[in-house]
Amino acid sequence: MIVLASSRSAGSGATLQFRAQEIAGGFGVGYGLAPGDVDGDGHTDILAISGTDLVWFRAPTWERNVILGAGATTPDNVTLAPHDIDKDGRLDVALGAGWSGQNTGTLQWVRQNAPGAIPAWEVFAISAEPTLHRIRWADVDGDGNLELIVAPLHGKGAKGPDWDGPSARVLVFKPPPKPRADPWPMEVAAEANHIQHNFLPLNLDEDPQDELITASKEGLYALKRNKDGTWSRTLIGEGAPGEVKLGRVAGRRMLATVDPWHGARILIYAEKPGLWARTTIETALTEGHALGWADFDGDGDDELAAGWRGAPAPGVAIYAVDREGALKSKTIVDAGSMATEDLIVGDFNADKRPDIVASGRSTRNIKIYWNETTLRRPTGRPPSSARPGSRRASTGPRAAGCGPARPGPRACRPPATP
């Protein structure tokens, strides 16, 4: 199905134009998406999970390939983070599952074997954490290697509806030299949040290591690993956010959140010393659930893509803000046919324009929204997460829109745009 969506962007004078292409229907709940070069051909593919399946769509034809089918993991799959875990030059996937029933929260490494091998993929258990909800890769100790960060939604034994019982942990797993045979060392970065719906690796300062920004009932907190292995925790944004993503407008870093979790509001936090300055730009979402920044119109500033999943009219929209975080314009990209569970941004056809990929909950589909905007500049720039001062994609390394490529085979190629 091909649909054209367009609207005037008040910030730049450019007309945002997107063409929707559905690459999967009847997919089940599209819990998560991630970009990455799965087959090593230099193209950015799309990885996706439903409750039972882990699949990838091969660029540029978007042919569906099954990595794991029903029964390979404890249902439901809920989060994924691609990375070459064993450093053999092939993209692997860290996968969180067990998101149903008792919410056992299983964590596994899905290893890609050599071409022609049987099986093509193998699953190795790493650990378990009840209500495991989000995982990402980050270099929290500054040693040049990535650790696997794990964030459950709730603390062990916490009960609804307020979830004010035990706090949720943030766990750091370091891949060992022999990740198939050896246990993965783990440390606890924090145990203080409630309804810890998402987090973001981000280098807030000038040192080599990443900080972790958690979005929870307590607000936006920055976690930093100290040289002695202890962790500090600093409040940078007030509220009760459920999602968090980084962008940049007029040279100023911006954090966008959905507030509260599954909520109606979008808040923008503009960087400043102490608490970041907070502005509300949306109040009428129905179950907001996904965010992503990119320079969609080519004006040099990022715009925010947001998706929501609730009835009666789920969808996707793009918001432009000024340097203070105030709303300039809103563009509807999808009205009613995408109950957004997750979305990612990146240049998926190498045309130097950032696109949007979204996966649906009740709509059970996956769509690419091809950016066909006439840019105001001749060449694009990478997504905000790929520019200096961010250093990490929201979905991990070697992904469309990922941070600067680290040494190693098939490191993420910077997309030609956001």
mmCIF file with all atom_site columns, N, CA and C in Angstrom, residues 127-189:
data_model
loop_
_atom_site.group_PDB
_atom_site.id
_atom_site.type_symbol
_atom_site.label_atom_id
_atom_site.label_alt_id
_atom_site.label_comp_id
_atom_site.label_asym_id
_atom_site.label_entity_id
_atom_site.label_seq_id
_atom_site.pdbx_PDB_ins_code
_atom_site.Cartn_x
_atom_site.Cartn_y
_atom_site.Cartn_z
_atom_site.occupancy
_atom_site.B_iso_or_equiv
_atom_site.pdbx_formal_charge
_atom_site.auth_seq_id
_atom_site.auth_comp_id
_atom_site.auth_asym_id
_atom_site.auth_atom_id
_atom_site.pdbx_PDB_model_num
ATOM 1   N N  . SER A 1 127 ? 21.144 -14.383 30.840 1.00 0.00 ? 127 SER A N  1
ATOM 2   C CA . SER A 1 127 ? 20.676 -14.174 32.208 1.00 0.00 ? 127 SER A CA 1
ATOM 3   C C  . SER A 1 127 ? 19.161 -14.046 32.181 1.00 0.00 ? 127 SER A C  1
ATOM 4   N N  . ALA A 1 128 ? 18.594 -13.591 33.290 1.00 0.00 ? 128 ALA A N  1
ATOM 5   C CA . ALA A 1 128 ? 17.159 -13.337 33.383 1.00 0.00 ? 128 ALA A CA 1
ATOM 6   C C  . ALA A 1 128 ? 16.928 -12.230 34.400 1.00 0.00 ? 128 ALA A C  1
ATOM 7   N N  . GLU A 1 129 ? 15.894 -11.437 34.147 1.00 0.00 ? 129 GLU A N  1
ATOM 8   C CA . GLU A 1 129 ? 15.495 -10.369 35.068 1.00 0.00 ? 129 GLU A CA 1
ATOM 9   C C  . GLU A 1 129 ? 13.995 -10.154 34.880 1.00 0.00 ? 129 GLU A C  1
ATOM 10  N N  . PRO A 1 130 ? 13.194 -10.352 35.922 1.00 0.00 ? 130 PRO A N  1
ATOM 11  C CA . PRO A 1 130 ? 11.745 -10.182 35.783 1.00 0.00 ? 130 PRO A CA 1
ATOM 12  C C  . PRO A 1 130 ? 11.372 -8.815  35.210 1.00 0.00 ? 130 PRO A C  1
ATOM 13  N N  . THR A 1 131 ? 10.388 -8.806  34.342 1.00 0.00 ? 131 THR A N  1
ATOM 14  C CA . THR A 1 131 ? 9.863  -7.637  33.614 1.00 0.00 ? 131 THR A CA 1
ATOM 15  C C  . THR A 1 131 ? 10.931 -6.940  32.779 1.00 0.00 ? 131 THR A C  1
ATOM 16  N N  . LEU A 1 132 ? 11.955 -7.693  32.341 1.00 0.00 ? 132 LEU A N  1
ATOM 17  C CA . LEU A 1 132 ? 12.945 -7.125  31.428 1.00 0.00 ? 132 LEU A CA 1
ATOM 18  C C  . LEU A 1 132 ? 12.213 -6.452  30.264 1.00 0.00 ? 132 LEU A C  1
ATOM 19  N N  . HIS A 1 133 ? 12.575 -5.185  29.981 1.00 0.00 ? 133 HIS A N  1
ATOM 20  C CA . HIS A 1 133 ? 11.767 -4.392  29.057 1.00 0.00 ? 133 HIS A CA 1
ATOM 21  C C  . HIS A 1 133 ? 12.568 -3.722  27.951 1.00 0.00 ? 133 HIS A C  1
ATOM 22  N N  . ARG A 1 134 ? 13.778 -3.211  28.245 1.00 0.00 ? 134 ARG A N  1
ATOM 23  C CA . ARG A 1 134 ? 14.593 -2.537  27.240 1.00 0.00 ? 134 ARG A CA 1
ATOM 24  C C  . ARG A 1 134 ? 16.055 -2.931  27.404 1.00 0.00 ? 134 ARG A C  1
ATOM 25  N N  . ILE A 1 135 ? 16.741 -3.126  26.261 1.00 0.00 ? 135 ILE A N  1
ATOM 26  C CA . ILE A 1 135 ? 18.177 -3.388  26.271 1.00 0.00 ? 135 ILE A CA 1
ATOM 27  C C  . ILE A 1 135 ? 18.837 -2.520  25.206 1.00 0.00 ? 135 ILE A C  1
ATOM 28  N N  . ARG A 1 136 ? 20.057 -2.067  25.492 1.00 0.00 ? 136 ARG A N  1
ATOM 29  C CA . ARG A 1 136 ? 20.827 -1.289  24.526 1.00 0.00 ? 136 ARG A CA 1
ATOM 30  C C  . ARG A 1 136 ? 22.311 -1.521  24.807 1.00 0.00 ? 136 ARG A C  1
ATOM 31  N N  . TRP A 1 137 ? 23.144 -1.198  23.807 1.00 0.00 ? 137 TRP A N  1
ATOM 32  C CA . TRP A 1 137 ? 24.591 -1.288  23.961 1.00 0.00 ? 137 TRP A CA 1
ATOM 33  C C  . TRP A 1 137 ? 25.168 0.087   24.254 1.00 0.00 ? 137 TRP A C  1
ATOM 34  N N  . ALA A 1 138 ? 26.138 0.146   25.156 1.00 0.00 ? 138 ALA A N  1
ATOM 35  C CA . ALA A 1 138 ? 26.791 1.407   25.500 1.00 0.00 ? 138 ALA A CA 1
ATOM 36  C C  . ALA A 1 138 ? 28.160 1.119   26.093 1.00 0.00 ? 138 ALA A C  1
ATOM 37  N N  . ASP A 1 139 ? 29.069 2.078   25.969 1.00 0.00 ? 139 ASP A N  1
ATOM 38  C CA . ASP A 1 139 ? 30.400 1.968   26.559 1.00 0.00 ? 139 ASP A CA 1
ATOM 39  C C  . ASP A 1 139 ? 30.410 2.774   27.854 1.00 0.00 ? 139 ASP A C  1
ATOM 40  N N  . VAL A 1 140 ? 29.995 2.151   28.946 1.00 0.00 ? 140 VAL A N  1
ATOM 41  C CA . VAL A 1 140 ? 29.825 2.905   30.195 1.00 0.00 ? 140 VAL A CA 1
ATOM 42  C C  . VAL A 1 140 ? 31.112 3.060   30.981 1.00 0.00 ? 140 VAL A C  1
ATOM 43  N N  . ASP A 1 141 ? 32.162 2.296   30.646 1.00 0.00 ? 141 ASP A N  1
ATOM 44  C CA . ASP A 1 141 ? 33.419 2.431   31.370 1.00 0.00 ? 141 ASP A CA 1
ATOM 45  C C  . ASP A 1 141 ? 34.515 3.081   30.534 1.00 0.00 ? 141 ASP A C  1
ATOM 46  N N  . GLY A 1 142 ? 34.214 3.437   29.281 1.00 0.00 ? 142 GLY A N  1
ATOM 47  C CA . GLY A 1 142 ? 35.163 4.171   28.455 1.00 0.00 ? 142 GLY A CA 1
ATOM 48  C C  . GLY A 1 142 ? 36.337 3.355   27.955 1.00 0.00 ? 142 GLY A C  1
ATOM 49  N N  . ASP A 1 143 ? 36.200 2.021   27.911 1.00 0.00 ? 143 ASP A N  1
ATOM 50  C CA . ASP A 1 143 ? 37.333 1.186   27.474 1.00 0.00 ? 143 ASP A CA 1
ATOM 51  C C  . ASP A 1 143 ? 37.302 0.885   25.980 1.00 0.00 ? 143 ASP A C  1
ATOM 52  N N  . GLY A 1 144 ? 36.342 1.447   25.261 1.00 0.00 ? 144 GLY A N  1
ATOM 53  C CA . GLY A 1 144 ? 36.248 1.211   23.834 1.00 0.00 ? 144 GLY A CA 1
ATOM 54  C C  . GLY A 1 144 ? 35.434 -0.001  23.444 1.00 0.00 ? 144 GLY A C  1
ATOM 55  N N  . ASN A 1 145 ? 34.956 -0.757  24.429 1.00 0.00 ? 145 ASN A N  1
ATOM 56  C CA . ASN A 1 145 ? 34.100 -1.911  24.168 1.00 0.00 ? 145 ASN A CA 1
ATOM 57  C C  . ASN A 1 145 ? 32.702 -1.645  24.711 1.00 0.00 ? 145 ASN A C  1
ATOM 58  N N  . LEU A 1 146 ? 31.721 -2.250  24.059 1.00 0.00 ? 146 LEU A N  1
ATOM 59  C CA . LEU A 1 146 ? 30.337 -1.999  24.436 1.00 0.00 ? 146 LEU A CA 1
ATOM 60  C C  . LEU A 1 146 ? 29.845 -3.015  25.457 1.00 0.00 ? 146 LEU A C  1
ATOM 61  N N  . GLU A 1 147 ? 29.110 -2.505  26.441 1.00 0.00 ? 147 GLU A N  1
ATOM 62  C CA . GLU A 1 147 ? 28.426 -3.350  27.406 1.00 0.00 ? 147 GLU A CA 1
ATOM 63  C C  . GLU A 1 147 ? 26.939 -3.417  27.055 1.00 0.00 ? 147 GLU A C  1
ATOM 64  N N  . LEU A 1 148 ? 26.297 -4.492  27.482 1.00 0.00 ? 148 LEU A N  1
ATOM 65  C CA . LEU A 1 148 ? 24.862 -4.661  27.255 1.00 0.00 ? 148 LEU A CA 1
ATOM 66  C C  . LEU A 1 148 ? 24.117 -4.155  28.486 1.00 0.00 ? 148 LEU A C  1
ATOM 67  N N  . ILE A 1 149 ? 23.308 -3.121  28.285 1.00 0.00 ? 149 ILE A N  1
ATOM 68  C CA . ILE A 1 149 ? 22.568 -2.504  29.375 1.00 0.00 ? 149 ILE A CA 1
ATOM 69  C C  . ILE A 1 149 ? 21.148 -3.045  29.372 1.00 0.00 ? 149 ILE A C  1
ATOM 70  N N  . VAL A 1 150 ? 20.673 -3.453  30.537 1.00 0.00 ? 150 VAL A N  1
ATOM 71  C CA . VAL A 1 150 ? 19.365 -4.096  30.676 1.00 0.00 ? 150 VAL A CA 1
ATOM 72  C C  . VAL A 1 150 ? 18.532 -3.326  31.684 1.00 0.00 ? 150 VAL A C  1
ATOM 73  N N  . ALA A 1 151 ? 17.312 -2.977  31.279 1.00 0.00 ? 151 ALA A N  1
ATOM 74  C CA . ALA A 1 151 ? 16.419 -2.223  32.159 1.00 0.00 ? 151 ALA A CA 1
ATOM 75  C C  . ALA A 1 151 ? 15.057 -2.910  32.232 1.00 0.00 ? 151 ALA A C  1
ATOM 76  N N  . PRO A 1 152 ? 14.689 -3.467  33.387 1.00 0.00 ? 152 PRO A N  1
ATOM 77  C CA . PRO A 1 152 ? 13.331 -3.972  33.559 1.00 0.00 ? 152 PRO A CA 1
ATOM 78  C C  . PRO A 1 152 ? 12.359 -2.815  33.775 1.00 0.00 ? 152 PRO A C  1
ATOM 79  N N  . LEU A 1 153 ? 11.079 -3.102  33.568 1.00 0.00 ? 153 LEU A N  1
ATOM 80  C CA . LEU A 1 153 ? 10.052 -2.080  33.775 1.00 0.00 ? 153 LEU A CA 1
ATOM 81  C C  . LEU A 1 153 ? 9.787  -1.842  35.249 1.00 0.00 ? 153 LEU A C  1
ATOM 82  N N  . HIS A 1 154 ? 9.735  -2.921  36.031 1.00 0.00 ? 154 HIS A N  1
ATOM 83  C CA . HIS A 1 154 ? 9.390  -2.829  37.453 1.00 0.00 ? 154 HIS A CA 1
ATOM 84  C C  . HIS A 1 154 ? 10.430 -3.541  38.297 1.00 0.00 ? 154 HIS A C  1
ATOM 85  N N  . GLY A 1 155 ? 10.437 -3.222  39.575 1.00 0.00 ? 155 GLY A N  1
ATOM 86  C CA . GLY A 1 155 ? 11.250 -3.963  40.519 1.00 0.00 ? 155 GLY A CA 1
ATOM 87  C C  . GLY A 1 155 ? 10.645 -5.321  40.804 1.00 0.00 ? 155 GLY A C  1
ATOM 88  N N  . LYS A 1 156 ? 11.480 -6.231  41.287 1.00 0.00 ? 156 LYS A N  1
ATOM 89  C CA . LYS A 1 156 ? 11.005 -7.580  41.599 1.00 0.00 ? 156 LYS A CA 1
ATOM 90  C C  . LYS A 1 156 ? 9.956  -7.517  42.710 1.00 0.00 ? 156 LYS A C  1
ATOM 91  N N  . GLY A 1 157 ? 8.758  -7.994  42.403 1.00 0.00 ? 157 GLY A N  1
ATOM 92  C CA . GLY A 1 157 ? 7.695  -8.015  43.401 1.00 0.00 ? 157 GLY A CA 1
ATOM 93  C C  . GLY A 1 157 ? 6.834  -6.774  43.444 1.00 0.00 ? 157 GLY A C  1
ATOM 94  N N  . ALA A 1 158 ? 7.131  -5.777  42.617 1.00 0.00 ? 158 ALA A N  1
ATOM 95  C CA . ALA A 1 158 ? 6.294  -4.575  42.594 1.00 0.00 ? 158 ALA A CA 1
ATOM 96  C C  . ALA A 1 158 ? 4.897  -4.922  42.081 1.00 0.00 ? 158 ALA A C  1
ATOM 97  N N  . LYS A 1 159 ? 3.879  -4.261  42.634 1.00 0.00 ? 159 LYS A N  1
ATOM 98  C CA . LYS A 1 159 ? 2.501  -4.549  42.273 1.00 0.00 ? 159 LYS A CA 1
ATOM 99  C C  . LYS A 1 159 ? 1.796  -3.285  41.794 1.00 0.00 ? 159 LYS A C  1
ATOM 100 N N  . GLY A 1 160 ? 0.910  -3.484  40.786 1.00 0.00 ? 160 GLY A N  1
ATOM 101 C CA . GLY A 1 160 ? 0.097  -2.382  40.313 1.00 0.00 ? 160 GLY A CA 1
ATOM 102 C C  . GLY A 1 160 ? -1.036 -2.078  41.269 1.00 0.00 ? 160 GLY A C  1
ATOM 103 N N  . PRO A 1 161 ? -1.778 -0.966  41.071 1.00 0.00 ? 161 PRO A N  1
ATOM 104 C CA . PRO A 1 161 ? -1.659 -0.128  39.869 1.00 0.00 ? 161 PRO A CA 1
ATOM 105 C C  . PRO A 1 161 ? -0.593 0.965   39.959 1.00 0.00 ? 161 PRO A C  1
ATOM 106 N N  . ASP A 1 162 ? -0.051 1.223   41.134 1.00 0.00 ? 162 ASP A N  1
ATOM 107 C CA . ASP A 1 162 ? 0.884  2.349   41.270 1.00 0.00 ? 162 ASP A CA 1
ATOM 108 C C  . ASP A 1 162 ? 2.335  1.934   41.113 1.00 0.00 ? 162 ASP A C  1
ATOM 109 N N  . TRP A 1 163 ? 2.638  0.650   41.278 1.00 0.00 ? 163 TRP A N  1
ATOM 110 C CA . TRP A 1 163 ? 3.993  0.127   41.099 1.00 0.00 ? 163 TRP A CA 1
ATOM 111 C C  . TRP A 1 163 ? 5.012  0.838   41.985 1.00 0.00 ? 163 TRP A C  1
ATOM 112 N N  . ASP A 1 164 ? 4.611  1.097   43.231 1.00 0.00 ? 164 ASP A N  1
ATOM 113 C CA . ASP A 1 164 ? 5.485  1.815   44.159 1.00 0.00 ? 164 ASP A CA 1
ATOM 114 C C  . ASP A 1 164 ? 6.259  0.893   45.089 1.00 0.00 ? 164 ASP A C  1
ATOM 115 N N  . GLY A 1 165 ? 6.295  -0.379  44.792 1.00 0.00 ? 165 GLY A N  1
ATOM 116 C CA . GLY A 1 165 ? 7.017  -1.325  45.636 1.00 0.00 ? 165 GLY A CA 1
ATOM 117 C C  . GLY A 1 165 ? 8.502  -1.297  45.373 1.00 0.00 ? 165 GLY A C  1
ATOM 118 N N  . PRO A 1 166 ? 9.142  -2.463  45.302 1.00 0.00 ? 166 PRO A N  1
ATOM 119 C CA . PRO A 1 166 ? 10.588 -2.515  45.047 1.00 0.00 ? 166 PRO A CA 1
ATOM 120 C C  . PRO A 1 166 ? 10.969 -1.788  43.761 1.00 0.00 ? 166 PRO A C  1
ATOM 121 N N  . SER A 1 167 ? 12.149 -1.200  43.758 1.00 0.00 ? 167 SER A N  1
ATOM 122 C CA . SER A 1 167 ? 12.612 -0.417  42.611 1.00 0.00 ? 167 SER A CA 1
ATOM 123 C C  . SER A 1 167 ? 13.181 -1.320  41.520 1.00 0.00 ? 167 SER A C  1
ATOM 124 N N  . ALA A 1 168 ? 13.099 -0.824  40.297 1.00 0.00 ? 168 ALA A N  1
ATOM 125 C CA . ALA A 1 168 ? 13.668 -1.531  39.156 1.00 0.00 ? 168 ALA A CA 1
ATOM 126 C C  . ALA A 1 168 ? 15.173 -1.311  39.106 1.00 0.00 ? 168 ALA A C  1
ATOM 127 N N  . ARG A 1 169 ? 15.893 -2.338  38.702 1.00 0.00 ? 169 ARG A N  1
ATOM 128 C CA . ARG A 1 169 ? 17.340 -2.237  38.588 1.00 0.00 ? 169 ARG A CA 1
ATOM 129 C C  . ARG A 1 169 ? 17.733 -1.804  37.175 1.00 0.00 ? 169 ARG A C  1
ATOM 130 N N  . VAL A 1 170 ? 18.954 -1.297  37.033 1.00 0.00 ? 170 VAL A N  1
ATOM 131 C CA . VAL A 1 170 ? 19.618 -1.130  35.738 1.00 0.00 ? 170 VAL A CA 1
ATOM 132 C C  . VAL A 1 170 ? 20.868 -1.997  35.796 1.00 0.00 ? 170 VAL A C  1
ATOM 133 N N  . LEU A 1 171 ? 20.974 -2.942  34.878 1.00 0.00 ? 171 LEU A N  1
ATOM 134 C CA . LEU A 1 171 ? 22.044 -3.928  34.914 1.00 0.00 ? 171 LEU A CA 1
ATOM 135 C C  . LEU A 1 171 ? 23.001 -3.716  33.743 1.00 0.00 ? 171 LEU A C  1
ATOM 136 N N  . VAL A 1 172 ? 24.282 -3.977  33.988 1.00 0.00 ? 172 VAL A N  1
ATOM 137 C CA . VAL A 1 172 ? 25.323 -3.848  32.978 1.00 0.00 ? 172 VAL A CA 1
ATOM 138 C C  . VAL A 1 172 ? 26.008 -5.208  32.824 1.00 0.00 ? 172 VAL A C  1
ATOM 139 N N  . PHE A 1 173 ? 25.924 -5.778  31.611 1.00 0.00 ? 173 PHE A N  1
ATOM 140 C CA . PHE A 1 173 ? 26.571 -7.053  31.314 1.00 0.00 ? 173 PHE A CA 1
ATOM 141 C C  . PHE A 1 173 ? 27.743 -6.810  30.374 1.00 0.00 ? 173 PHE A C  1
ATOM 142 N N  . LYS A 1 174 ? 28.905 -7.336  30.741 1.00 0.00 ? 174 LYS A N  1
ATOM 143 C CA . LYS A 1 174 ? 30.102 -7.206  29.905 1.00 0.00 ? 174 LYS A CA 1
ATOM 144 C C  . LYS A 1 174 ? 30.351 -8.530  29.187 1.00 0.00 ? 174 LYS A C  1
ATOM 145 N N  . PRO A 1 175 ? 30.332 -8.540  27.845 1.00 0.00 ? 175 PRO A N  1
ATOM 146 C CA . PRO A 1 175 ? 30.607 -9.792  27.135 1.00 0.00 ? 175 PRO A CA 1
ATOM 147 C C  . PRO A 1 175 ? 31.994 -10.324 27.484 1.00 0.00 ? 175 PRO A C  1
ATOM 148 N N  . PRO A 1 176 ? 32.097 -11.572 27.885 1.00 0.00 ? 176 PRO A N  1
ATOM 149 C CA . PRO A 1 176 ? 33.408 -12.145 28.222 1.00 0.00 ? 176 PRO A CA 1
ATOM 150 C C  . PRO A 1 176 ? 34.190 -12.498 26.960 1.00 0.00 ? 176 PRO A C  1
ATOM 151 N N  . PRO A 1 177 ? 35.468 -12.824 27.086 1.00 0.00 ? 177 PRO A N  1
ATOM 152 C CA . PRO A 1 177 ? 36.261 -13.197 25.905 1.00 0.00 ? 177 PRO A CA 1
ATOM 153 C C  . PRO A 1 177 ? 35.678 -14.389 25.145 1.00 0.00 ? 177 PRO A C  1
ATOM 154 N N  . LYS A 1 178 ? 35.058 -15.317 25.858 1.00 0.00 ? 178 LYS A N  1
ATOM 155 C CA . LYS A 1 178 ? 34.415 -16.469 25.237 1.00 0.00 ? 178 LYS A CA 1
ATOM 156 C C  . LYS A 1 178 ? 32.929 -16.420 25.588 1.00 0.00 ? 178 LYS A C  1
ATOM 157 N N  . PRO A 1 179 ? 32.161 -15.625 24.864 1.00 0.00 ? 179 PRO A N  1
ATOM 158 C CA . PRO A 1 179 ? 30.776 -15.384 25.286 1.00 0.00 ? 179 PRO A CA 1
ATOM 159 C C  . PRO A 1 179 ? 29.882 -16.613 25.204 1.00 0.00 ? 179 PRO A C  1
ATOM 160 N N  . ARG A 1 180 ? 30.256 -17.622 24.410 1.00 0.00 ? 180 ARG A N  1
ATOM 161 C CA . ARG A 1 180 ? 29.436 -18.832 24.344 1.00 0.00 ? 180 ARG A CA 1
ATOM 162 C C  . ARG A 1 180 ? 29.648 -19.733 25.559 1.00 0.00 ? 180 ARG A C  1
ATOM 163 N N  . ALA A 1 181 ? 30.848 -19.700 26.105 1.00 0.00 ? 181 ALA A N  1
ATOM 164 C CA . ALA A 1 181 ? 31.195 -20.644 27.165 1.00 0.00 ? 181 ALA A CA 1
ATOM 165 C C  . ALA A 1 181 ? 31.243 -20.029 28.552 1.00 0.00 ? 181 ALA A C  1
ATOM 166 N N  . ASP A 1 182 ? 31.612 -18.764 28.628 1.00 0.00 ? 182 ASP A N  1
ATOM 167 C CA . ASP A 1 182 ? 31.843 -18.140 29.922 1.00 0.00 ? 182 ASP A CA 1
ATOM 168 C C  . ASP A 1 182 ? 30.625 -17.332 30.375 1.00 0.00 ? 182 ASP A C  1
ATOM 169 N N  . PRO A 1 183 ? 30.397 -17.244 31.693 1.00 0.00 ? 183 PRO A N  1
ATOM 170 C CA . PRO A 1 183 ? 29.317 -16.377 32.185 1.00 0.00 ? 183 PRO A CA 1
ATOM 171 C C  . PRO A 1 183 ? 29.629 -14.907 31.908 1.00 0.00 ? 183 PRO A C  1
ATOM 172 N N  . TRP A 1 184 ? 28.594 -14.120 31.734 1.00 0.00 ? 184 TRP A N  1
ATOM 173 C CA . TRP A 1 184 ? 28.752 -12.692 31.471 1.00 0.00 ? 184 TRP A CA 1
ATOM 174 C C  . TRP A 1 184 ? 28.787 -11.938 32.798 1.00 0.00 ? 184 TRP A C  1
ATOM 175 N N  . PRO A 1 185 ? 29.909 -11.287 33.133 1.00 0.00 ? 185 PRO A N  1
ATOM 176 C CA . PRO A 1 185 ? 29.947 -10.496 34.367 1.00 0.00 ? 185 PRO A CA 1
ATOM 177 C C  . PRO A 1 185 ? 28.872 -9.419  34.362 1.00 0.00 ? 185 PRO A C  1
ATOM 178 N N  . MET A 1 186 ? 28.252 -9.208  35.535 1.00 0.00 ? 186 MET A N  1
ATOM 179 C CA . MET A 1 186 ? 27.155 -8.249  35.636 1.00 0.00 ? 186 MET A CA 1
ATOM 180 C C  . MET A 1 186 ? 27.365 -7.351  36.845 1.00 0.00 ? 186 MET A C  1
ATOM 181 N N  . GLU A 1 187 ? 27.027 -6.068  36.680 1.00 0.00 ? 187 GLU A N  1
ATOM 182 C CA . GLU A 1 187 ? 26.997 -5.163  37.816 1.00 0.00 ? 187 GLU A CA 1
ATOM 183 C C  . GLU A 1 187 ? 25.695 -4.373  37.801 1.00 0.00 ? 187 GLU A C  1
ATOM 184 N N  . VAL A 1 188 ? 25.311 -3.888  38.966 1.00 0.00 ? 188 VAL A N  1
ATOM 185 C CA . VAL A 1 188 ? 24.082 -3.113  39.110 1.00 0.00 ? 188 VAL A CA 1
ATOM 186 C C  . VAL A 1 188 ? 24.436 -1.631  39.067 1.00 0.00 ? 188 VAL A C  1
ATOM 187 N N  . ALA A 1 189 ? 23.917 -0.932  38.059 1.00 0.00 ? 189 ALA A N  1
ATOM 188 C CA . ALA A 1 189 ? 24.196 0.501   37.939 1.00 0.00 ? 189 ALA A CA 1
ATOM 189 C C  . ALA A 1 189 ? 23.289 1.333   38.824 1.00 0.00 ? 189 ALA A C  1
#
